[in-house]
Amino acid sequence: NAGEEYQWQSACMVTFLKKMSAVANTDVSILLTGDNGTGKSDLARSIHQQSLRKSEALISVNMGAISESLFESEMFGDKKGAFTDAKTARVGRFELAEKGTLFLDEIANIPLSQQAKLLRVLESGEYEVLGSSQTKKSDIRIISATNGNFIDLFDKELFREDLYYRLNTIEFKVPSLKERTEDIIPLTEFFITKFCVKYKRNIKTISTEAQQALSTYHWPGNIRELSHLVERALLLAEDNEITLDDLHLSNRPSNDVLPLMTLEQAEISLIKQALDATHSNVPKAAKLLGLTKSSMYRRIEKYNLAQN
């Protein structure tokens, strides 16, 4: 493990984590929403580690991976012989998470037929192991995550609103990577260090050209995509620097190709892009464009691009 967790630098993530920490040590149910690859499972772990239940287990379950027929035995357990395939007793996720935290990932995928059973446990705190008449008491904290569109699911009657509100006492929408552009390069450097340890590589830097491409890319797969991309680039890199070619950003959006325009217009466009990508941090924007700080300031003045 290379060092500690990544320390978020973008203003939106610092604010987000502050809000999250304020409720982490309560037992309130938290729903994390946001696009694929934004790091929702890592945030669930972080909430658990800041909670009063941190010395107990955090049990994660991907709701999209449980078949309808096995839902009850996976969640609540079963006794040996409870049904044809039950050769041995199974301990359910609720029991495994007892006194700890149960993280339900991809909750939009819970089969409608099973939603009432889950709702009952969340409302009453009671459940039965399949094949047993004995009622068990549940003492757990629920964190769930989704990238599903619930308005759509309600309209199509695929998700119960009462279950949604039970899971969603507090909702946190996790920002996409494009909303935290200040983190792209530091996060890239964090992953380089991490994968250098894993693969025993010695890569010190990432070229200016590669940095610029990373900062202006649209990141449909968010942090997960960045992590995979850095891992692959590090394995492909021939020298101790990651270059633009090593990144293989083949699916860069076509609008990244500059239309024909005067050099002055192109320069203005690139300076604006660099300032946007760095939230108007001039030294960082200059670095992205391979300029010195003073020549960047000269151009900002020349084209009247100072952002108040």
PDB file of C-alpha atoms in Angstrom:
ATOM      1  CA  ASN A   1       0.000   0.000   0.000  1.00  0.00           C
ATOM      2  CA  ALA A   2       1.615   3.250  -1.139  1.00  0.00           C
ATOM      3  CA  GLY A   3       1.089   5.815   1.568  1.00  0.00           C
ATOM      4  CA  GLU A   4      -2.205   7.017   2.912  1.00  0.00           C
ATOM      5  CA  GLU A   5      -5.572   7.686   1.280  1.00  0.00           C
ATOM      6  CA  TYR A   6      -5.631  10.421  -1.326  1.00  0.00           C
ATOM      7  CA  GLN A   7      -6.294  13.844   0.237  1.00  0.00           C
ATOM      8  CA  TRP A   8      -8.902  15.663  -1.843  1.00  0.00           C
ATOM      9  CA  GLN A   9      -7.900  19.175  -2.913  1.00  0.00           C
ATOM     10  CA  SER A  10     -10.872  20.503  -4.889  1.00  0.00           C
ATOM     11  CA  ALA A  11     -13.196  22.858  -3.034  1.00  0.00           C
ATOM     12  CA  CYS A  12     -16.300  20.801  -3.902  1.00  0.00           C
ATOM     13  CA  MET A  13     -14.787  17.614  -2.392  1.00  0.00           C
ATOM     14  CA  VAL A  14     -13.492  19.350   0.730  1.00  0.00           C
ATOM     15  CA  THR A  15     -17.025  20.707   1.332  1.00  0.00           C
ATOM     16  CA  PHE A  16     -18.567  17.321   0.482  1.00  0.00           C
ATOM     17  CA  LEU A  17     -16.341  15.449   2.969  1.00  0.00           C
ATOM     18  CA  LYS A  18     -17.026  18.018   5.703  1.00  0.00           C
ATOM     19  CA  LYS A  19     -20.792  17.492   5.306  1.00  0.00           C
ATOM     20  CA  MET A  20     -20.331  13.725   5.219  1.00  0.00           C
ATOM     21  CA  SER A  21     -18.154  13.686   8.353  1.00  0.00           C
ATOM     22  CA  ALA A  22     -20.785  15.688  10.240  1.00  0.00           C
ATOM     23  CA  VAL A  23     -23.244  12.767  10.034  1.00  0.00           C
ATOM     24  CA  ALA A  24     -20.788   9.840   9.856  1.00  0.00           C
ATOM     25  CA  ASN A  25     -20.844   9.199  13.610  1.00  0.00           C
ATOM     26  CA  THR A  26     -24.643   9.059  13.796  1.00  0.00           C
ATOM     27  CA  ASP A  27     -26.735   6.028  12.844  1.00  0.00           C
ATOM     28  CA  VAL A  28     -28.631   7.866  10.126  1.00  0.00           C
ATOM     29  CA  SER A  29     -29.157   5.974   6.835  1.00  0.00           C
ATOM     30  CA  ILE A  30     -27.076   7.503   4.043  1.00  0.00           C
ATOM     31  CA  LEU A  31     -27.664   7.184   0.300  1.00  0.00           C
ATOM     32  CA  LEU A  32     -24.704   7.961  -1.966  1.00  0.00           C
ATOM     33  CA  THR A  33     -25.741   8.878  -5.499  1.00  0.00           C
ATOM     34  CA  GLY A  34     -23.618   9.782  -8.516  1.00  0.00           C
ATOM     35  CA  ASP A  35     -22.141   8.461 -11.724  1.00  0.00           C
ATOM     36  CA  ASN A  36     -20.269   5.186 -12.180  1.00  0.00           C
ATOM     37  CA  GLY A  37     -16.703   5.193 -10.905  1.00  0.00           C
ATOM     38  CA  THR A  38     -16.959   8.223  -8.608  1.00  0.00           C
ATOM     39  CA  GLY A  39     -15.725   6.226  -5.587  1.00  0.00           C
ATOM     40  CA  LYS A  40     -18.991   5.577  -3.723  1.00  0.00           C
ATOM     41  CA  SER A  41     -17.766   2.324  -2.114  1.00  0.00           C
ATOM     42  CA  ASP A  42     -14.600   4.068  -0.833  1.00  0.00           C
ATOM     43  CA  LEU A  43     -16.787   6.810   0.663  1.00  0.00           C
ATOM     44  CA  ALA A  44     -18.994   4.176   2.338  1.00  0.00           C
ATOM     45  CA  ARG A  45     -15.836   2.728   3.918  1.00  0.00           C
ATOM     46  CA  SER A  46     -14.816   6.201   5.049  1.00  0.00           C
ATOM     47  CA  ILE A  47     -18.233   6.802   6.673  1.00  0.00           C
ATOM     48  CA  HIS A  48     -17.964   3.454   8.499  1.00  0.00           C
ATOM     49  CA  GLN A  49     -14.427   4.270   9.719  1.00  0.00           C
ATOM     50  CA  GLN A  50     -15.657   7.586  11.152  1.00  0.00           C
ATOM     51  CA  SER A  51     -18.722   6.007  12.779  1.00  0.00           C
ATOM     52  CA  LEU A  52     -19.339   4.735  16.320  1.00  0.00           C
ATOM     53  CA  ARG A  53     -19.474   1.225  14.758  1.00  0.00           C
ATOM     54  CA  LYS A  54     -15.945   1.355  13.310  1.00  0.00           C
ATOM     55  CA  SER A  55     -14.666  -1.511  15.500  1.00  0.00           C
ATOM     56  CA  GLU A  56     -17.372  -3.806  14.050  1.00  0.00           C
ATOM     57  CA  ALA A  57     -17.689  -5.229  10.518  1.00  0.00           C
ATOM     58  CA  LEU A  58     -18.483  -3.342   7.322  1.00  0.00           C
ATOM     59  CA  ILE A  59     -20.294  -5.815   5.058  1.00  0.00           C
ATOM     60  CA  SER A  60     -20.717  -4.844   1.395  1.00  0.00           C
ATOM     61  CA  VAL A  61     -23.239  -6.418  -0.933  1.00  0.00           C
ATOM     62  CA  ASN A  62     -23.744  -5.691  -4.618  1.00  0.00           C
ATOM     63  CA  MET A  63     -27.510  -5.808  -5.057  1.00  0.00           C
ATOM     64  CA  GLY A  64     -27.096  -6.186  -8.821  1.00  0.00           C
ATOM     65  CA  ALA A  65     -25.276  -9.489  -8.361  1.00  0.00           C
ATOM     66  CA  ILE A  66     -27.923 -11.276  -6.260  1.00  0.00           C
ATOM     67  CA  SER A  67     -30.472 -13.319  -8.168  1.00  0.00           C
ATOM     68  CA  GLU A  68     -34.133 -12.958  -7.209  1.00  0.00           C
ATOM     69  CA  SER A  69     -34.369 -16.582  -6.058  1.00  0.00           C
ATOM     70  CA  LEU A  70     -31.384 -16.279  -3.692  1.00  0.00           C
ATOM     71  CA  PHE A  71     -32.188 -12.803  -2.336  1.00  0.00           C
ATOM     72  CA  GLU A  72     -33.662 -13.921   1.001  1.00  0.00           C
ATOM     73  CA  SER A  73     -31.001 -16.499   1.797  1.00  0.00           C
ATOM     74  CA  GLU A  74     -28.183 -14.073   0.838  1.00  0.00           C
ATOM     75  CA  MET A  75     -29.629 -11.241   2.924  1.00  0.00           C
ATOM     76  CA  PHE A  76     -31.189 -13.102   5.870  1.00  0.00           C
ATOM     77  CA  GLY A  77     -29.433 -16.493   5.803  1.00  0.00           C
ATOM     78  CA  ASP A  78     -30.883 -19.988   5.590  1.00  0.00           C
ATOM     79  CA  LYS A  79     -30.910 -23.166   7.652  1.00  0.00           C
ATOM     80  CA  LYS A  80     -29.511 -26.379   6.221  1.00  0.00           C
ATOM     81  CA  GLY A  81     -32.197 -28.017   4.050  1.00  0.00           C
ATOM     82  CA  ALA A  82     -34.360 -24.866   3.938  1.00  0.00           C
ATOM     83  CA  PHE A  83     -34.648 -25.425   0.203  1.00  0.00           C
ATOM     84  CA  THR A  84     -33.322 -27.988  -2.287  1.00  0.00           C
ATOM     85  CA  ASP A  85     -29.857 -26.463  -2.780  1.00  0.00           C
ATOM     86  CA  ALA A  86     -29.257 -25.555   0.871  1.00  0.00           C
ATOM     87  CA  LYS A  87     -26.696 -28.252   1.742  1.00  0.00           C
ATOM     88  CA  THR A  88     -25.224 -26.168   4.557  1.00  0.00           C
ATOM     89  CA  ALA A  89     -26.549 -23.334   6.672  1.00  0.00           C
ATOM     90  CA  ARG A  90     -25.772 -19.876   5.285  1.00  0.00           C
ATOM     91  CA  VAL A  91     -25.201 -16.775   7.412  1.00  0.00           C
ATOM     92  CA  GLY A  92     -27.017 -13.808   5.874  1.00  0.00           C
ATOM     93  CA  ARG A  93     -25.555 -10.338   5.317  1.00  0.00           C
ATOM     94  CA  PHE A  94     -27.722  -8.795   8.050  1.00  0.00           C
ATOM     95  CA  GLU A  95     -26.260 -11.205  10.611  1.00  0.00           C
ATOM     96  CA  LEU A  96     -22.697 -10.724   9.332  1.00  0.00           C
ATOM     97  CA  ALA A  97     -23.097  -6.946   9.694  1.00  0.00           C
ATOM     98  CA  GLU A  98     -24.650  -7.144  13.185  1.00  0.00           C
ATOM     99  CA  LYS A  99     -23.576  -4.127  15.312  1.00  0.00           C
ATOM    100  CA  GLY A 100     -21.645  -2.869  12.271  1.00  0.00           C
ATOM    101  CA  THR A 101     -22.492  -1.338   8.889  1.00  0.00           C
ATOM    102  CA  LEU A 102     -24.246  -2.915   5.914  1.00  0.00           C
ATOM    103  CA  PHE A 103     -23.366  -1.287   2.582  1.00  0.00           C
ATOM    104  CA  LEU A 104     -25.960  -1.971  -0.133  1.00  0.00           C
ATOM    105  CA  ASP A 105     -24.407  -1.096  -3.484  1.00  0.00           C
ATOM    106  CA  GLU A 106     -26.453  -0.642  -6.687  1.00  0.00           C
ATOM    107  CA  ILE A 107     -29.757  -0.540  -4.794  1.00  0.00           C
ATOM    108  CA  ALA A 108     -31.683   0.343  -7.970  1.00  0.00           C
ATOM    109  CA  ASN A 109     -31.244  -3.345  -8.907  1.00  0.00           C
ATOM    110  CA  ILE A 110     -33.135  -4.842  -5.968  1.00  0.00           C
ATOM    111  CA  PRO A 111     -35.908  -6.991  -7.534  1.00  0.00           C
ATOM    112  CA  LEU A 112     -39.325  -5.422  -6.927  1.00  0.00           C
ATOM    113  CA  SER A 113     -40.610  -8.725  -5.493  1.00  0.00           C
ATOM    114  CA  GLN A 114     -37.956  -8.556  -2.734  1.00  0.00           C
ATOM    115  CA  GLN A 115     -38.211  -4.870  -1.860  1.00  0.00           C
ATOM    116  CA  ALA A 116     -41.066  -5.357   0.649  1.00  0.00           C
ATOM    117  CA  LYS A 117     -38.972  -7.937   2.552  1.00  0.00           C
ATOM    118  CA  LEU A 118     -36.075  -5.515   2.840  1.00  0.00           C
ATOM    119  CA  LEU A 119     -38.400  -2.663   3.845  1.00  0.00           C
ATOM    120  CA  ARG A 120     -39.895  -4.771   6.642  1.00  0.00           C
ATOM    121  CA  VAL A 121     -36.448  -5.378   8.192  1.00  0.00           C
ATOM    122  CA  LEU A 122     -35.521  -1.708   7.933  1.00  0.00           C
ATOM    123  CA  GLU A 123     -38.809  -0.637   9.540  1.00  0.00           C
ATOM    124  CA  SER A 124     -39.093  -3.239  12.295  1.00  0.00           C
ATOM    125  CA  GLY A 125     -35.450  -4.286  12.769  1.00  0.00           C
ATOM    126  CA  GLU A 126     -36.631  -7.916  12.655  1.00  0.00           C
ATOM    127  CA  TYR A 127     -36.111 -10.791  10.191  1.00  0.00           C
ATOM    128  CA  GLU A 128     -36.268 -14.578  10.000  1.00  0.00           C
ATOM    129  CA  VAL A 129     -33.590 -16.902   8.672  1.00  0.00           C
ATOM    130  CA  LEU A 130     -35.038 -18.916   5.779  1.00  0.00           C
ATOM    131  CA  GLY A 131     -36.346 -22.243   7.123  1.00  0.00           C
ATOM    132  CA  SER A 132     -36.488 -20.985  10.718  1.00  0.00           C
ATOM    133  CA  SER A 133     -39.476 -19.594  12.618  1.00  0.00           C
ATOM    134  CA  GLN A 134     -37.286 -17.778  15.108  1.00  0.00           C
ATOM    135  CA  THR A 135     -37.262 -13.975  14.735  1.00  0.00           C
ATOM    136  CA  LYS A 136     -33.897 -12.240  14.920  1.00  0.00           C
ATOM    137  CA  LYS A 137     -33.285  -8.643  15.924  1.00  0.00           C
ATOM    138  CA  SER A 138     -31.087  -6.496  13.708  1.00  0.00           C
ATOM    139  CA  ASP A 139     -28.823  -3.711  15.000  1.00  0.00           C
ATOM    140  CA  ILE A 140     -26.986  -2.263  12.006  1.00  0.00           C
ATOM    141  CA  ARG A 141     -26.337   0.999  10.194  1.00  0.00           C
ATOM    142  CA  ILE A 142     -27.321   1.110   6.498  1.00  0.00           C
ATOM    143  CA  ILE A 143     -25.364   2.921   3.802  1.00  0.00           C
ATOM    144  CA  SER A 144     -26.503   2.470   0.209  1.00  0.00           C
ATOM    145  CA  ALA A 145     -25.348   3.647  -3.198  1.00  0.00           C
ATOM    146  CA  THR A 146     -26.803   3.987  -6.671  1.00  0.00           C
ATOM    147  CA  ASN A 147     -26.295   5.578 -10.056  1.00  0.00           C
ATOM    148  CA  GLY A 148     -29.949   4.860 -10.901  1.00  0.00           C
ATOM    149  CA  ASN A 149     -32.571   7.438 -11.850  1.00  0.00           C
ATOM    150  CA  PHE A 150     -35.247   6.978  -9.187  1.00  0.00           C
ATOM    151  CA  ILE A 151     -37.811   9.356 -10.696  1.00  0.00           C
ATOM    152  CA  ASP A 152     -37.739   7.046 -13.722  1.00  0.00           C
ATOM    153  CA  LEU A 153     -37.939   3.899 -11.566  1.00  0.00           C
ATOM    154  CA  PHE A 154     -40.913   5.283  -9.592  1.00  0.00           C
ATOM    155  CA  ASP A 155     -42.732   6.165 -12.836  1.00  0.00           C
ATOM    156  CA  LYS A 156     -42.229   2.630 -14.153  1.00  0.00           C
ATOM    157  CA  GLU A 157     -43.160   1.200 -10.743  1.00  0.00           C
ATOM    158  CA  LEU A 158     -39.864  -0.671 -10.490  1.00  0.00           C
ATOM    159  CA  PHE A 159     -38.885   0.748  -7.106  1.00  0.00           C
ATOM    160  CA  ARG A 160     -40.985   1.351  -3.998  1.00  0.00           C
ATOM    161  CA  GLU A 161     -40.945   4.965  -2.859  1.00  0.00           C
ATOM    162  CA  ASP A 162     -41.350   3.957   0.809  1.00  0.00           C
ATOM    163  CA  LEU A 163     -38.167   1.832   0.580  1.00  0.00           C
ATOM    164  CA  TYR A 164     -36.309   4.648  -1.168  1.00  0.00           C
ATOM    165  CA  TYR A 165     -37.194   7.118   1.620  1.00  0.00           C
ATOM    166  CA  ARG A 166     -36.243   4.585   4.282  1.00  0.00           C
ATOM    167  CA  LEU A 167     -32.777   4.169   2.712  1.00  0.00           C
ATOM    168  CA  ASN A 168     -32.425   7.849   1.965  1.00  0.00           C
ATOM    169  CA  THR A 169     -32.580   9.716   5.282  1.00  0.00           C
ATOM    170  CA  ILE A 170     -29.685  11.805   3.966  1.00  0.00           C
ATOM    171  CA  GLU A 171     -28.554  11.813   0.334  1.00  0.00           C
ATOM    172  CA  PHE A 172     -25.090  12.823  -0.798  1.00  0.00           C
ATOM    173  CA  LYS A 173     -24.502  13.277  -4.514  1.00  0.00           C
ATOM    174  CA  VAL A 174     -20.876  12.419  -5.217  1.00  0.00           C
ATOM    175  CA  PRO A 175     -19.330  14.923  -7.694  1.00  0.00           C
ATOM    176  CA  SER A 176     -18.044  13.538 -10.985  1.00  0.00           C
ATOM    177  CA  LEU A 177     -14.332  13.878 -11.799  1.00  0.00           C
ATOM    178  CA  LYS A 178     -15.098  16.694 -14.262  1.00  0.00           C
ATOM    179  CA  GLU A 179     -16.576  18.645 -11.330  1.00  0.00           C
ATOM    180  CA  ARG A 180     -13.303  18.321  -9.406  1.00  0.00           C
ATOM    181  CA  THR A 181     -10.748  19.105 -12.102  1.00  0.00           C
ATOM    182  CA  GLU A 182      -8.206  20.434  -9.567  1.00  0.00           C
ATOM    183  CA  ASP A 183      -7.874  16.826  -8.409  1.00  0.00           C
ATOM    184  CA  ILE A 184      -7.108  15.258 -11.812  1.00  0.00           C
ATOM    185  CA  ILE A 185      -3.323  15.815 -11.834  1.00  0.00           C
ATOM    186  CA  PRO A 186      -2.694  15.291  -8.074  1.00  0.00           C
ATOM    187  CA  LEU A 187      -4.859  12.150  -8.232  1.00  0.00           C
ATOM    188  CA  THR A 188      -2.894  10.959 -11.283  1.00  0.00           C
ATOM    189  CA  GLU A 189       0.343  11.468  -9.314  1.00  0.00           C
ATOM    190  CA  PHE A 190      -1.160   9.582  -6.352  1.00  0.00           C
ATOM    191  CA  PHE A 191      -2.016   6.617  -8.628  1.00  0.00           C
ATOM    192  CA  ILE A 192       1.458   6.727 -10.234  1.00  0.00           C
ATOM    193  CA  THR A 193       3.059   6.390  -6.779  1.00  0.00           C
ATOM    194  CA  LYS A 194       0.637   3.605  -5.827  1.00  0.00           C
ATOM    195  CA  PHE A 195       1.218   1.568  -9.007  1.00  0.00           C
ATOM    196  CA  CYS A 196       4.997   2.166  -8.968  1.00  0.00           C
ATOM    197  CA  VAL A 197       5.036   0.343  -5.622  1.00  0.00           C
ATOM    198  CA  LYS A 198       2.759  -2.426  -6.944  1.00  0.00           C
ATOM    199  CA  TYR A 199       4.757  -3.036 -10.155  1.00  0.00           C
ATOM    200  CA  LYS A 200       8.192  -1.987  -8.841  1.00  0.00           C
ATOM    201  CA  ARG A 201       8.509   0.710 -11.515  1.00  0.00           C
ATOM    202  CA  ASN A 202      10.425   3.951 -11.132  1.00  0.00           C
ATOM    203  CA  ILE A 203       8.369   6.621 -12.864  1.00  0.00           C
ATOM    204  CA  LYS A 204       8.919  10.119 -11.588  1.00  0.00           C
ATOM    205  CA  THR A 205       6.930  12.447 -13.833  1.00  0.00           C
ATOM    206  CA  ILE A 206       4.138  12.876 -16.331  1.00  0.00           C
ATOM    207  CA  SER A 207       4.740  15.037 -19.409  1.00  0.00           C
ATOM    208  CA  THR A 208       3.102  18.469 -19.752  1.00  0.00           C
ATOM    209  CA  GLU A 209       1.324  17.262 -22.888  1.00  0.00           C
ATOM    210  CA  ALA A 210      -0.073  14.250 -21.018  1.00  0.00           C
ATOM    211  CA  GLN A 211      -1.181  16.480 -18.120  1.00  0.00           C
ATOM    212  CA  GLN A 212      -3.013  18.779 -20.504  1.00  0.00           C
ATOM    213  CA  ALA A 213      -4.799  15.825 -22.142  1.00  0.00           C
ATOM    214  CA  LEU A 214      -5.849  14.429 -18.743  1.00  0.00           C
ATOM    215  CA  SER A 215      -7.160  17.831 -17.594  1.00  0.00           C
ATOM    216  CA  THR A 216      -9.314  18.404 -20.672  1.00  0.00           C
ATOM    217  CA  TYR A 217     -10.589  14.813 -21.090  1.00  0.00           C
ATOM    218  CA  HIS A 218     -14.298  14.244 -20.254  1.00  0.00           C
ATOM    219  CA  TRP A 219     -13.855  11.204 -17.886  1.00  0.00           C
ATOM    220  CA  PRO A 220     -17.051   9.196 -18.480  1.00  0.00           C
ATOM    221  CA  GLY A 221     -15.726   6.495 -16.121  1.00  0.00           C
ATOM    222  CA  ASN A 222     -14.543   8.977 -13.477  1.00  0.00           C
ATOM    223  CA  ILE A 223     -11.935   7.951 -10.862  1.00  0.00           C
ATOM    224  CA  ARG A 224     -12.165   4.259 -11.758  1.00  0.00           C
ATOM    225  CA  GLU A 225     -11.291   5.123 -15.371  1.00  0.00           C
ATOM    226  CA  LEU A 226      -8.390   7.350 -14.278  1.00  0.00           C
ATOM    227  CA  SER A 227      -6.999   4.594 -12.050  1.00  0.00           C
ATOM    228  CA  HIS A 228      -7.144   1.981 -14.870  1.00  0.00           C
ATOM    229  CA  LEU A 229      -5.664   4.456 -17.332  1.00  0.00           C
ATOM    230  CA  VAL A 230      -2.699   5.330 -15.080  1.00  0.00           C
ATOM    231  CA  GLU A 231      -2.072   1.654 -14.283  1.00  0.00           C
ATOM    232  CA  ARG A 232      -1.955   0.793 -17.999  1.00  0.00           C
ATOM    233  CA  ALA A 233       0.173   3.845 -18.890  1.00  0.00           C
ATOM    234  CA  LEU A 234       2.669   2.994 -16.163  1.00  0.00           C
ATOM    235  CA  LEU A 235       3.070  -0.533 -17.528  1.00  0.00           C
ATOM    236  CA  LEU A 236       3.513   0.773 -21.092  1.00  0.00           C
ATOM    237  CA  ALA A 237       5.899   3.648 -20.290  1.00  0.00           C
ATOM    238  CA  GLU A 238       9.396   3.009 -21.627  1.00  0.00           C
ATOM    239  CA  ASP A 239      11.164   5.811 -19.778  1.00  0.00           C
ATOM    240  CA  ASN A 240      10.692   7.210 -16.300  1.00  0.00           C
ATOM    241  CA  GLU A 241       8.064   9.653 -17.593  1.00  0.00           C
ATOM    242  CA  ILE A 242       4.476   8.958 -18.680  1.00  0.00           C
ATOM    243  CA  THR A 243       3.847  10.546 -22.073  1.00  0.00           C
ATOM    244  CA  LEU A 244       0.689  11.353 -24.024  1.00  0.00           C
ATOM    245  CA  ASP A 245       1.241   8.217 -26.169  1.00  0.00           C
ATOM    246  CA  ASP A 246       1.367   6.024 -23.045  1.00  0.00           C
ATOM    247  CA  LEU A 247      -2.112   7.236 -22.021  1.00  0.00           C
ATOM    248  CA  HIS A 248      -3.852   5.940 -25.162  1.00  0.00           C
ATOM    249  CA  LEU A 249      -6.718   8.390 -24.793  1.00  0.00           C
ATOM    250  CA  SER A 250      -8.191   7.037 -28.018  1.00  0.00           C
ATOM    251  CA  ASN A 251     -11.747   7.847 -27.037  1.00  0.00           C
ATOM    252  CA  ARG A 252     -11.114  11.555 -26.596  1.00  0.00           C
ATOM    253  CA  PRO A 253     -14.266  13.413 -27.659  1.00  0.00           C
ATOM    254  CA  SER A 254     -14.207  14.744 -31.198  1.00  0.00           C
ATOM    255  CA  ASN A 255     -14.893  18.269 -29.934  1.00  0.00           C
ATOM    256  CA  ASP A 256     -11.342  18.258 -28.522  1.00  0.00           C
ATOM    257  CA  VAL A 257     -10.116  18.699 -32.113  1.00  0.00           C
ATOM    258  CA  LEU A 258      -9.655  22.424 -32.647  1.00  0.00           C
ATOM    259  CA  PRO A 259     -11.550  23.793 -35.633  1.00  0.00           C
ATOM    260  CA  LEU A 260      -9.533  25.898 -38.085  1.00  0.00           C
ATOM    261  CA  MET A 261      -9.083  29.371 -36.644  1.00  0.00           C
ATOM    262  CA  THR A 262      -6.374  32.014 -36.411  1.00  0.00           C
ATOM    263  CA  LEU A 263      -3.432  31.260 -34.117  1.00  0.00           C
ATOM    264  CA  GLU A 264      -4.560  34.099 -31.874  1.00  0.00           C
ATOM    265  CA  GLN A 265      -8.034  32.574 -31.540  1.00  0.00           C
ATOM    266  CA  ALA A 266      -6.482  29.157 -30.843  1.00  0.00           C
ATOM    267  CA  GLU A 267      -4.234  30.664 -28.173  1.00  0.00           C
ATOM    268  CA  ILE A 268      -7.201  32.411 -26.494  1.00  0.00           C
ATOM    269  CA  SER A 269      -9.199  29.155 -26.612  1.00  0.00           C
ATOM    270  CA  LEU A 270      -6.361  27.125 -25.026  1.00  0.00           C
ATOM    271  CA  ILE A 271      -5.737  29.731 -22.313  1.00  0.00           C
ATOM    272  CA  LYS A 272      -9.451  29.758 -21.428  1.00  0.00           C
ATOM    273  CA  GLN A 273      -9.490  25.936 -21.330  1.00  0.00           C
ATOM    274  CA  ALA A 274      -6.421  25.827 -19.084  1.00  0.00           C
ATOM    275  CA  LEU A 275      -7.893  28.448 -16.729  1.00  0.00           C
ATOM    276  CA  ASP A 276     -11.189  26.547 -16.578  1.00  0.00           C
ATOM    277  CA  ALA A 277      -9.424  23.244 -15.956  1.00  0.00           C
ATOM    278  CA  THR A 278      -7.444  24.731 -13.050  1.00  0.00           C
ATOM    279  CA  HIS A 279     -10.230  26.944 -11.671  1.00  0.00           C
ATOM    280  CA  SER A 280      -8.232  30.070 -12.631  1.00  0.00           C
ATOM    281  CA  ASN A 281      -5.060  28.979 -10.867  1.00  0.00           C
ATOM    282  CA  VAL A 282      -2.610  30.827 -13.166  1.00  0.00           C
ATOM    283  CA  PRO A 283       0.623  28.963 -12.180  1.00  0.00           C
ATOM    284  CA  LYS A 284      -1.128  25.589 -12.744  1.00  0.00           C
ATOM    285  CA  ALA A 285      -2.704  26.786 -16.019  1.00  0.00           C
ATOM    286  CA  ALA A 286       0.715  28.002 -17.202  1.00  0.00           C
ATOM    287  CA  LYS A 287       2.224  24.596 -16.393  1.00  0.00           C
ATOM    288  CA  LEU A 288      -0.514  22.832 -18.402  1.00  0.00           C
ATOM    289  CA  LEU A 289       0.349  24.949 -21.463  1.00  0.00           C
ATOM    290  CA  GLY A 290       4.096  24.643 -21.001  1.00  0.00           C
ATOM    291  CA  LEU A 291       4.422  28.392 -20.319  1.00  0.00           C
ATOM    292  CA  THR A 292       6.206  30.279 -17.579  1.00  0.00           C
ATOM    293  CA  LYS A 293       4.012  32.030 -15.044  1.00  0.00           C
ATOM    294  CA  SER A 294       5.012  35.493 -16.299  1.00  0.00           C
ATOM    295  CA  SER A 295       4.310  34.701 -19.988  1.00  0.00           C
ATOM    296  CA  MET A 296       0.925  33.286 -18.963  1.00  0.00           C
ATOM    297  CA  TYR A 297       0.094  36.527 -17.098  1.00  0.00           C
ATOM    298  CA  ARG A 298       1.219  38.544 -20.167  1.00  0.00           C
ATOM    299  CA  ARG A 299      -1.181  36.628 -22.412  1.00  0.00           C
ATOM    300  CA  ILE A 300      -4.060  36.952 -19.918  1.00  0.00           C
ATOM    301  CA  GLU A 301      -3.482  40.710 -19.933  1.00  0.00           C
ATOM    302  CA  LYS A 302      -3.027  40.904 -23.717  1.00  0.00           C
ATOM    303  CA  TYR A 303      -6.313  39.109 -24.411  1.00  0.00           C
ATOM    304  CA  ASN A 304      -8.111  40.646 -21.426  1.00  0.00           C
ATOM    305  CA  LEU A 305      -8.912  37.215 -19.924  1.00  0.00           C
ATOM    306  CA  ALA A 306      -8.555  38.106 -16.247  1.00  0.00           C
ATOM    307  CA  GLN A 307     -11.391  36.379 -14.361  1.00  0.00           C
ATOM    308  CA  ASN A 308     -12.790  38.303 -11.438  1.00  0.00           C
TER     309      ASN A 308
END
